Coordinates of C-alpha atoms in Angstrom, one line a residue:
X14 CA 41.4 -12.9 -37.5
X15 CA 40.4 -9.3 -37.4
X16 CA 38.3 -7.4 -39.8
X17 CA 39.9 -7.1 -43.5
X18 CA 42.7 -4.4 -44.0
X19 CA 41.4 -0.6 -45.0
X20 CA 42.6 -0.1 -48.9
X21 CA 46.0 1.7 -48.9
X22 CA 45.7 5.3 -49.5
X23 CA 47.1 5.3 -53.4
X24 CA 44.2 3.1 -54.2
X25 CA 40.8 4.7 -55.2
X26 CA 38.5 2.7 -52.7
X27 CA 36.0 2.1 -55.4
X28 CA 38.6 0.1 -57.9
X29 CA 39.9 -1.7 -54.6
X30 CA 36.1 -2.9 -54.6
X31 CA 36.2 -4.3 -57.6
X32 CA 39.0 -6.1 -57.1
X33 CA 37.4 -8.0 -54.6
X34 CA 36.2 -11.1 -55.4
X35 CA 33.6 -11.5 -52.3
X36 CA 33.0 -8.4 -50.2
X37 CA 34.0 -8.2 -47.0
X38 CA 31.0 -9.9 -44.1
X39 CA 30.3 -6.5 -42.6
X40 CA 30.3 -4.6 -46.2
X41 CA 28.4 -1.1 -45.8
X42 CA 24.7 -1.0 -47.3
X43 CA 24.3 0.5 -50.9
X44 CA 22.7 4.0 -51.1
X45 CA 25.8 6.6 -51.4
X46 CA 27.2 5.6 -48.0
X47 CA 31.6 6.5 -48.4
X48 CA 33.0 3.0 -47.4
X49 CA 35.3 5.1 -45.5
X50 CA 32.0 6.3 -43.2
X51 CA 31.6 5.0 -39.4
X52 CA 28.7 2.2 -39.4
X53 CA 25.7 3.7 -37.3
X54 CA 26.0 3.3 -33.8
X55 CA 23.7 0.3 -32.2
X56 CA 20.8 1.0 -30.3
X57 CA 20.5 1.6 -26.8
X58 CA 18.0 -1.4 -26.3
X59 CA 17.9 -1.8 -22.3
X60 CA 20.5 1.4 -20.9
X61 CA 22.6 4.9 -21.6
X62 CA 26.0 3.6 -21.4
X63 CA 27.5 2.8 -17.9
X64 CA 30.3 5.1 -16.6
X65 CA 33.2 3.0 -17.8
X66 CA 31.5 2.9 -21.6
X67 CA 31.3 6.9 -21.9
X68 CA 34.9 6.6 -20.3
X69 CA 36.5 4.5 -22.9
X70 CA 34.2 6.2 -25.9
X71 CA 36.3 9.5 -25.0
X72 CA 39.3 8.4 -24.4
X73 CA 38.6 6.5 -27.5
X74 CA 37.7 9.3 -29.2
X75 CA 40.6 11.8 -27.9
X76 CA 43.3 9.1 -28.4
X77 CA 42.3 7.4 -31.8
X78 CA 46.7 6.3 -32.5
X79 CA 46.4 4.0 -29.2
X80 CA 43.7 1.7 -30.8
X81 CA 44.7 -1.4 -32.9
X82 CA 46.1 -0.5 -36.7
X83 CA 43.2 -2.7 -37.9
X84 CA 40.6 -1.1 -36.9
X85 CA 38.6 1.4 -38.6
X86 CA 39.1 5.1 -37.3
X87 CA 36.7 6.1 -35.0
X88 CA 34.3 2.8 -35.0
X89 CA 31.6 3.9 -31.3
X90 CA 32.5 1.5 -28.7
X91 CA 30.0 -0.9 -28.1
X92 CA 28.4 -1.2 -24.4
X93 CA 26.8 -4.6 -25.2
X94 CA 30.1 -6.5 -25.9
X95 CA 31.2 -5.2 -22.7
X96 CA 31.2 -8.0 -20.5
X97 CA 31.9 -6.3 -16.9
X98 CA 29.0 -3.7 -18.3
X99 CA 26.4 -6.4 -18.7
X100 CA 27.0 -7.7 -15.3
X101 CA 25.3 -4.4 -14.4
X102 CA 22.6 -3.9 -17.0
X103 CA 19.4 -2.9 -14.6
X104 CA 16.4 -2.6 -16.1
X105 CA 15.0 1.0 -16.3
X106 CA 12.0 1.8 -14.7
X107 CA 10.3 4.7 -13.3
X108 CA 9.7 4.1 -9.3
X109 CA 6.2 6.1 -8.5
X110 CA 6.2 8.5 -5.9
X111 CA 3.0 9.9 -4.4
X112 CA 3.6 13.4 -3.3
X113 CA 1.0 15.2 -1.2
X114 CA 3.1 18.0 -0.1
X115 CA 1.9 20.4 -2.7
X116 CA -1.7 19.6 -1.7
X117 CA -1.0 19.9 1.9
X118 CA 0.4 23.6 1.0
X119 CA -2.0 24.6 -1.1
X120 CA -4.8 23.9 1.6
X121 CA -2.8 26.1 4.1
X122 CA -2.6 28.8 1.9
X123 CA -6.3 28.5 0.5
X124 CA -8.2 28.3 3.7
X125 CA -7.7 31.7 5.0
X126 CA -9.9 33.1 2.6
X127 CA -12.2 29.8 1.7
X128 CA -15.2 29.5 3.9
X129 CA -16.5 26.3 2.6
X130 CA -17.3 24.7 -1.1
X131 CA -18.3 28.0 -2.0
X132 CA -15.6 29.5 -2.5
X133 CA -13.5 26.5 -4.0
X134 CA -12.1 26.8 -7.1
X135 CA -13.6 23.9 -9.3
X136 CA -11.2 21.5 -10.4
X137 CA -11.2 21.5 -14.3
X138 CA -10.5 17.8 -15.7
X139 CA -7.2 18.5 -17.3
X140 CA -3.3 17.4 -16.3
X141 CA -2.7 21.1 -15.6
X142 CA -5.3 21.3 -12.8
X143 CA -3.3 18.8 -10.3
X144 CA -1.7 22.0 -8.6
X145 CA -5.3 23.3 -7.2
X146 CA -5.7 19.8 -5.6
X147 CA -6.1 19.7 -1.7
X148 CA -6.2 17.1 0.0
X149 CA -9.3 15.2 1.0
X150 CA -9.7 16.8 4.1
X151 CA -10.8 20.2 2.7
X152 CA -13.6 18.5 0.4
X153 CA -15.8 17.2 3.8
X154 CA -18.7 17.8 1.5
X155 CA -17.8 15.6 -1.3
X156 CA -16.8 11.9 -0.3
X157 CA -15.7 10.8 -3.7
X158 CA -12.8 12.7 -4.2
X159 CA -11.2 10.3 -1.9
X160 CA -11.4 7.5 -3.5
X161 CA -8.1 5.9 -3.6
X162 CA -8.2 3.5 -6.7
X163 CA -5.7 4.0 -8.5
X164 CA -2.8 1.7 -8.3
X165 CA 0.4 3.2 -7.5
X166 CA 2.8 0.5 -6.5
X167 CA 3.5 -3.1 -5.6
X168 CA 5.8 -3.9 -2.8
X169 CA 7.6 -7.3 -1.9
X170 CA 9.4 -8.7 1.0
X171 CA 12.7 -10.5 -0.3
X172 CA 11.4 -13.6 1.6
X173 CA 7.8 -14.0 0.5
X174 CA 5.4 -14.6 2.8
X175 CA 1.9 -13.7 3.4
X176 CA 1.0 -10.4 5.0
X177 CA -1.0 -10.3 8.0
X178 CA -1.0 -6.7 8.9
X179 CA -0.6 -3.1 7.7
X180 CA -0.6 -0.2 9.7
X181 CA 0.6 3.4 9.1
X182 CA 3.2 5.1 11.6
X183 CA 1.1 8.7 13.2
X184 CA 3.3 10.7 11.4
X185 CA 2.5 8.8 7.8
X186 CA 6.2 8.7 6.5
X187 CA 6.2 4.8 7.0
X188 CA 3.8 1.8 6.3
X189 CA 4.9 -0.9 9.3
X190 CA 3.5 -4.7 7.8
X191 CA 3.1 -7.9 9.8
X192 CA 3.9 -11.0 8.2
X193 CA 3.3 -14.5 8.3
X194 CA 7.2 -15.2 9.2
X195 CA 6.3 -13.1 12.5
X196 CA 8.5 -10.3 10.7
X197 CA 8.4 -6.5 10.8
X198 CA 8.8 -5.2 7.4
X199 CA 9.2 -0.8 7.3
X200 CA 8.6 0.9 3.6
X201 CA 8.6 4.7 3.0
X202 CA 5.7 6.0 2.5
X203 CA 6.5 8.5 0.1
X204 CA 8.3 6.7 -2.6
X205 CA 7.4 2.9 -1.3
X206 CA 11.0 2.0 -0.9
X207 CA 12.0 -0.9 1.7
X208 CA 13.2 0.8 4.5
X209 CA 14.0 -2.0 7.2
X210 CA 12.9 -5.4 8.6
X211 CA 13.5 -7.1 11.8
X212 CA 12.1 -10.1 13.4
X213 CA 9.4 -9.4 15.6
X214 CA 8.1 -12.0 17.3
X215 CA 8.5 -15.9 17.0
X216 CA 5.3 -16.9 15.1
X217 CA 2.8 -14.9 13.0
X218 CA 1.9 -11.2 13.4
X219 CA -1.6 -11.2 13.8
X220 CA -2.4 -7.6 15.1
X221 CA -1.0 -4.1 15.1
X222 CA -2.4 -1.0 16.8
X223 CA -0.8 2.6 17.9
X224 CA -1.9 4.5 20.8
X225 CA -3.7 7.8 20.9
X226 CA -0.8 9.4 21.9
X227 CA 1.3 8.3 19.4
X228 CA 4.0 7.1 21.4
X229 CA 3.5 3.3 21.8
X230 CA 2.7 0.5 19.1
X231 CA 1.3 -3.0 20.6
X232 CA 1.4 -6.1 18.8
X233 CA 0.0 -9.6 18.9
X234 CA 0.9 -13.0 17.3
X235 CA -0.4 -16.5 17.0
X236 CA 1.4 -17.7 20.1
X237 CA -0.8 -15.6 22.5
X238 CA 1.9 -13.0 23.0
X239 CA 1.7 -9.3 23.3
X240 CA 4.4 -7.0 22.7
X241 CA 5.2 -3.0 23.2
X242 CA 7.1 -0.8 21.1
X243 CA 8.7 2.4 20.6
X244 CA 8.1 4.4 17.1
X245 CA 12.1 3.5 16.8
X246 CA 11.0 -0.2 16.9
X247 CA 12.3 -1.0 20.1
X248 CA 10.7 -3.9 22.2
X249 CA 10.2 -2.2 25.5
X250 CA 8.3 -5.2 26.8
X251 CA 6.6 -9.2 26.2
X252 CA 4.0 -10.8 27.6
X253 CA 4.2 -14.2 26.3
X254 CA 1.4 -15.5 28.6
X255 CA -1.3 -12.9 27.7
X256 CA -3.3 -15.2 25.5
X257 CA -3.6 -19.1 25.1
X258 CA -4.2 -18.7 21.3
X259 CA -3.7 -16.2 18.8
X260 CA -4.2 -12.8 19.2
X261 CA -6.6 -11.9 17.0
X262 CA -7.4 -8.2 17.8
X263 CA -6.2 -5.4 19.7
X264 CA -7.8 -1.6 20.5
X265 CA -6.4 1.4 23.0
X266 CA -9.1 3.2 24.9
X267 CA -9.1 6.8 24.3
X268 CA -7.3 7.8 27.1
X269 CA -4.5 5.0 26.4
X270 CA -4.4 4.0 30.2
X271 CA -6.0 0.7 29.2
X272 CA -6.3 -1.4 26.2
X273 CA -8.2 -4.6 25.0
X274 CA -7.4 -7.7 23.1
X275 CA -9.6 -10.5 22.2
X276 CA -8.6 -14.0 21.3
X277 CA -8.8 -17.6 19.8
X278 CA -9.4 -18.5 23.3
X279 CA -12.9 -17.0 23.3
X280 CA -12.0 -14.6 25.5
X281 CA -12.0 -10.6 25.4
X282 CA -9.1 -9.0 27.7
X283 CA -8.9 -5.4 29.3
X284 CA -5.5 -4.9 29.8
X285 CA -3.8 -1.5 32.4
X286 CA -1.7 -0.1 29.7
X287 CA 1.4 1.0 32.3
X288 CA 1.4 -2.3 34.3
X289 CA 0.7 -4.6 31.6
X290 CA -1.8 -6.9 33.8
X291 CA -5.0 -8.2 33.1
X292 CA -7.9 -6.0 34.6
X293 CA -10.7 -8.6 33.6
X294 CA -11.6 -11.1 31.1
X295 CA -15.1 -10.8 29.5
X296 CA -16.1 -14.3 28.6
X297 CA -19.6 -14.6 27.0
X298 CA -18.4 -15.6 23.3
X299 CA -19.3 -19.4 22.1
X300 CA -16.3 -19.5 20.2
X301 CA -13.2 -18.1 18.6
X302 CA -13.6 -14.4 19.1
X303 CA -11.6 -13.0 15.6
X304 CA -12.3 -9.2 16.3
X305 CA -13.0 -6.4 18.8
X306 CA -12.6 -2.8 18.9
X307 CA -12.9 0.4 22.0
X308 CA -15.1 2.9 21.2
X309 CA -13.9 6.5 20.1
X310 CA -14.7 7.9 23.1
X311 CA -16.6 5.8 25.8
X312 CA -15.9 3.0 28.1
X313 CA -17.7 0.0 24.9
X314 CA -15.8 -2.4 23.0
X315 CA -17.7 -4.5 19.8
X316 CA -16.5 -7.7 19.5
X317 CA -17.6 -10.8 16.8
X318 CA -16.7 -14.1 16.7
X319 CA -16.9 -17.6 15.2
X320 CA -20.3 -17.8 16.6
X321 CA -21.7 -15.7 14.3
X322 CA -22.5 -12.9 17.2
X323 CA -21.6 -9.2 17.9
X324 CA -21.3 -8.3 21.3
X325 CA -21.1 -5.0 22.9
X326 CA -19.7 -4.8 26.2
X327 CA -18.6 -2.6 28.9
X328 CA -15.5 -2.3 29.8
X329 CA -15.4 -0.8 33.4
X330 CA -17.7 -4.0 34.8
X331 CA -17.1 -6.6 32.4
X332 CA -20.8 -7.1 31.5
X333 CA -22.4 -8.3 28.6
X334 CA -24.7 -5.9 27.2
X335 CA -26.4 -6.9 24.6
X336 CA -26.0 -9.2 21.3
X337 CA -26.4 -9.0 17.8
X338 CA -27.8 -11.8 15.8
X339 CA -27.8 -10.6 12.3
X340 CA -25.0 -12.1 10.2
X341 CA -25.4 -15.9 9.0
X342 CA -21.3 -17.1 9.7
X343 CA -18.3 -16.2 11.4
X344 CA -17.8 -12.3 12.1
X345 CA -14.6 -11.2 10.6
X346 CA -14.6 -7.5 11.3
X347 CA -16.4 -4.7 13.6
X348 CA -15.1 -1.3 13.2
X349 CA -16.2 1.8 15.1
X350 CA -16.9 4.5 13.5
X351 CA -15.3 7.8 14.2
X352 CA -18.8 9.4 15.0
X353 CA -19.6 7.1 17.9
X354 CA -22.6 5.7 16.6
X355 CA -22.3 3.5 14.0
X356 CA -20.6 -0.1 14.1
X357 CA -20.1 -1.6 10.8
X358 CA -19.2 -5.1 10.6
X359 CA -18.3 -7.8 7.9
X360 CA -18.7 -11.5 7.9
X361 CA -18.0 -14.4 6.0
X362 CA -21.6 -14.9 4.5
X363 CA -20.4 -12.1 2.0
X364 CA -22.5 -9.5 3.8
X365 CA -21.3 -6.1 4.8
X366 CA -23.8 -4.5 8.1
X367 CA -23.9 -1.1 9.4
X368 CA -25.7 -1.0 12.6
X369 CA -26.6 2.4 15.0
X370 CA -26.0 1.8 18.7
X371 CA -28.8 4.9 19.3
X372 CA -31.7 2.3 18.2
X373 CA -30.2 -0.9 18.4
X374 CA -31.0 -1.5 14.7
X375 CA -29.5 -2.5 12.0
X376 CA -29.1 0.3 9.3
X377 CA -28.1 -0.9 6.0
X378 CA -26.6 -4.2 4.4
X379 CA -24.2 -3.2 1.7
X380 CA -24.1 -6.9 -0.4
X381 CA -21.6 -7.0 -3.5
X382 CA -18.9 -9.3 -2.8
X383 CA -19.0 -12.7 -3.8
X384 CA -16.5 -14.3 -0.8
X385 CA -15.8 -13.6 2.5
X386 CA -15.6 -10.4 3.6
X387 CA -12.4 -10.2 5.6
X388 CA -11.3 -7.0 5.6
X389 CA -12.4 -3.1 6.5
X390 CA -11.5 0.7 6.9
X391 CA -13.4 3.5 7.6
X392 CA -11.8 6.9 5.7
X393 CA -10.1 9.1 8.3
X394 CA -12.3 12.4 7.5
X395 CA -15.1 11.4 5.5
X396 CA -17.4 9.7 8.4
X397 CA -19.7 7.6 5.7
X398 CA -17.4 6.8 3.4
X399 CA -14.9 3.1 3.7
X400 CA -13.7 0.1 2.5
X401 CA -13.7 -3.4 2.2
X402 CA -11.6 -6.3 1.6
X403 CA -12.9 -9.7 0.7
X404 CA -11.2 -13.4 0.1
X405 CA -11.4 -13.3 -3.6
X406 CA -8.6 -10.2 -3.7
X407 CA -11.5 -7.7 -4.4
X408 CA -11.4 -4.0 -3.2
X409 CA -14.4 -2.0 -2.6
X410 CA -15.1 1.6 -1.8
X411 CA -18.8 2.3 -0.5
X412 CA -20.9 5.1 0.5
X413 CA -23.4 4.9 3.5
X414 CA -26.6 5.4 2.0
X415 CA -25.6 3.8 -1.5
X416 CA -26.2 0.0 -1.8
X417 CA -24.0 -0.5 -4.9
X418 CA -20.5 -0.3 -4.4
X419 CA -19.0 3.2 -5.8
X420 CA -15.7 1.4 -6.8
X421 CA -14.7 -1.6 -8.0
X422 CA -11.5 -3.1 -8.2
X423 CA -11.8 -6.9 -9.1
X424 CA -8.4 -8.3 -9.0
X425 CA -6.6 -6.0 -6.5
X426 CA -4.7 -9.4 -4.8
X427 CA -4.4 -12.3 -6.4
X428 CA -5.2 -14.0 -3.0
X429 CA -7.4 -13.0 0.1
X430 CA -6.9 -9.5 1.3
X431 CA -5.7 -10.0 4.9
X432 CA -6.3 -5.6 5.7
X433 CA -6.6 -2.3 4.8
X434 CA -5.4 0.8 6.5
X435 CA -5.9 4.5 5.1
X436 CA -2.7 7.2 5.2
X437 CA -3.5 9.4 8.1
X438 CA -4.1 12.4 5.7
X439 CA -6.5 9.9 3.8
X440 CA -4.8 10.3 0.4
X441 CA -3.4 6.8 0.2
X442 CA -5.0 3.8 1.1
X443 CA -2.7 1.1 1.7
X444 CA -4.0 -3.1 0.8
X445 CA -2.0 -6.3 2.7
X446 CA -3.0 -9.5 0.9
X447 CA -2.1 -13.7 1.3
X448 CA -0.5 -13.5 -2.1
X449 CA 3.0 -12.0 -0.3
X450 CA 2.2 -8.8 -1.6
X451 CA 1.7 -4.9 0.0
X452 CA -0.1 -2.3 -2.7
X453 CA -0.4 1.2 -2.6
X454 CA -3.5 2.6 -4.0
X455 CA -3.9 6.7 -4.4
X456 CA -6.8 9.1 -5.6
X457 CA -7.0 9.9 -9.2
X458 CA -5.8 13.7 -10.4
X459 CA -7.3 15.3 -12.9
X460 CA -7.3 14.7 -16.1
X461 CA -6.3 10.9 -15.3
X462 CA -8.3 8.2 -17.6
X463 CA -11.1 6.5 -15.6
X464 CA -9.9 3.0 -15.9
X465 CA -6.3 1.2 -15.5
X466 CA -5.1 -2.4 -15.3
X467 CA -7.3 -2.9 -11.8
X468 CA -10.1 -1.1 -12.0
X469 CA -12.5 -2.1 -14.7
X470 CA -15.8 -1.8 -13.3
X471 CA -18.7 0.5 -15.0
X472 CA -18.8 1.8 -11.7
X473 CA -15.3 3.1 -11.5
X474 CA -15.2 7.1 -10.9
X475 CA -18.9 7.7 -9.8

């Protein structure tokens, strides 16, 4: 049964209430509300209504004779008891978008006239000021207005698995990860949407690196294969054979004619780029060798291993060089920096080094995490100024020359981070971790609170 009759119109709606024995179950509230009066509408809770709910409220609303006799005039239609409408309730939330555009600009137009930090204008700590932001590479003098800690976005593969590897297309519009599942996974790296996925190799992505040039990505799994590809993700070319266990790391020389890849195998590989053969294979490593890297600009690689070892070597004969016996357990990472000079390196006895190639000597030790340190990044303009990853899911951002950590952020993964890789303007930094998860991390504007949800350190915003 529908709702009860409206009173006929001789009938004074106030004496038709009295004759009522029991009012009616969805009786109006007391207060001077006419019976006659529409109920108020409900509230939106989760949506504005769909396109078919604003249809029917007009037509419901234009054509009030083609509704029911029993219902009251005008009553709002009601998305919620829509049943084809809930199908497609979504919930509403806002998608962040970094946009560095405006800083990009901005630094164009400004450094005509701007010499240096003297004639900057100081940023003032309020909302408004975000248009005078450049980006970092016009604040050379001041390191900390890089700091990328603030979290922007979180995003997921539909098939969760862990991720391996991120790296950053030249250009910067995409973020390219390498998962467990041996997957290539593309996200935009504007507004962090998924872009595309394709399988990439049989078993797990274990290393990623572009060429100089721009032109070719190489990759390497856990079956000991290498692979080359085009920036429109085409395989161009496999060697399955290159390795007998995974491929741990890979590096171009500057002159991309050659590259190097070191292995499980305890072996380091120089590799002719165009010909994809084996030029030698240095072999001085007691163990797993789990990094290596080509220096910026001369014929070195680094490498460390499971024997607790750095090894610098040259690459046109094959010789050993020299060792460093420094760390306490297996050597996780050895990064060049951009400079030439400096090697830094992380291990897992929790201990970050930086060592200078011009003495031989170890520089600083930068100690603050409490697990293994497995991941690092040096910023792509400011030369003493990087990152690091560690097994706990920790993020830290450190200054050469500082031994405290400048930024904190405890809980960035909920599992180990597997790598780091900065935006190649430097204004994102971009986190892969085991828990199945890729996170976007950006610098803070002004007028932003210190602290959010990750970063609750006393040292955050030094």
């Amino acid at each position: 049964p529908g709702p009860p009759l409206p009173p006929p119109p001789n009938v004074h709606p106030f004496h038709h209430q009295q004759q009522q024995q029991q009012p009616p179950p969805h009786d109006f509230p007391r207060g001077g509300t006419h019976p006659a009066a529409p109920p108020p509408p409900p509230p939106q809770l989760m949506r504005q209504p769909s396109g078919s709910s604003a249809v029917a409220m007009m037509h419901h609303q234009q054509h009030p004779a083609a509704q029911p006799p029993y219902l009251p005039l005008q009553q709002p239609y009601d998305g919620h008891g829509d049943s084809f409408a809930m199908k497609r309730m979504r919930k509403i939330g806002q998608r962040r978008a970094v946009d560095y555009t405006s800083t990009i600009v901005q630094y164009m137009q400004a450094r005509m006239f701007q010499r240096d930090s003297r004639d900057r204008t100081a940023l003032q700590p309020i909302p408004v000021a975000a248009i005078d932001m450049l980006p970092p590479v016009a604040y050379k003098d001041n390191p900390s207005t890089g700091f990328a800690a603030k979290f922007v976005h979180t995003s997921l593969n539909k098939n969760r698995c862990a991720i391996n590897r991120v790296l950053w297309t030249p250009s910067g519009r995409r973020l390219i990860t390498g998962s467990q599942s041996g997957e290539f996974t593309l996200w935009n790296g504007q507004s962090f949407n998924f872009e595309m996925i394709l399988q990439a190799h049989e078993q797990a992505v274990r290393s990623m690196i572009w060429s100089y040039n721009e032109n070719w990505m190489v990759t390497g799994d856990d079956g000991g294969a290498i692979k080359y590809w085009l920036p429109n993700m085409n395989n161009v070319k496999a060697n399955k054979s290159a390795h007998k266990e995974s491929v741990r790391g890979l590096s171009f020389c500057r002159t991309d004619l050659k590259f190097c890849s070191c292995s499980d195998d305890t072996t380091v590989k120089v590799w002719d780029f165009a010909r994809c053969q084996e030029e030698r294979s240095l072999s001085g490593h007691g163990w797993d060798v789990k990094c290596v890297d080509w220096h910026p600009t001369k014929s070195l690689l680094v490498s460390g291993g499971k024997d607790n070892l750095i090894k610098l070597w040259d690459a046109k004969t094959g010789k050993e060089l020299c060792s460093f016996h420094d760390h306490k357990n297996t050597v996780l990472c050895v990064k060049w920096n951009q400079n030439g000079n400096w090697i830094l390196t992380s291990s897992k006895d929790q201990i970050i080094k930086l060592f200078d190639i011009r003495t031989m000597k170890e520089l600083e030790s930068f100690r603050g995490h409490r697990k293994d340190v497995t991941a690092l990044a040096w910023h792509p303009f400011h030369e003493d100024y990087f990152v690091s990853g560690s097994f706990d899911g920790s993020i830290f951002h450190w200054l050469v020359g500082h031994e405290t950590p400048q930024v904190e952020i405890q809980n960035g993964h909920d599992s180990s981070v597997s790598d780091l890789a900065w935006h190649p303007i430097g204004y994102l930094l971009c986190s892969g971790g085991n828990d199945n998860a890729t996170k976007f991390w950006c610098r803070n504007r002004p007028g932003d609170p210190v602290r959010d949800k990750f970063s609750t350190s006393t040292n955050q915003g030094f």
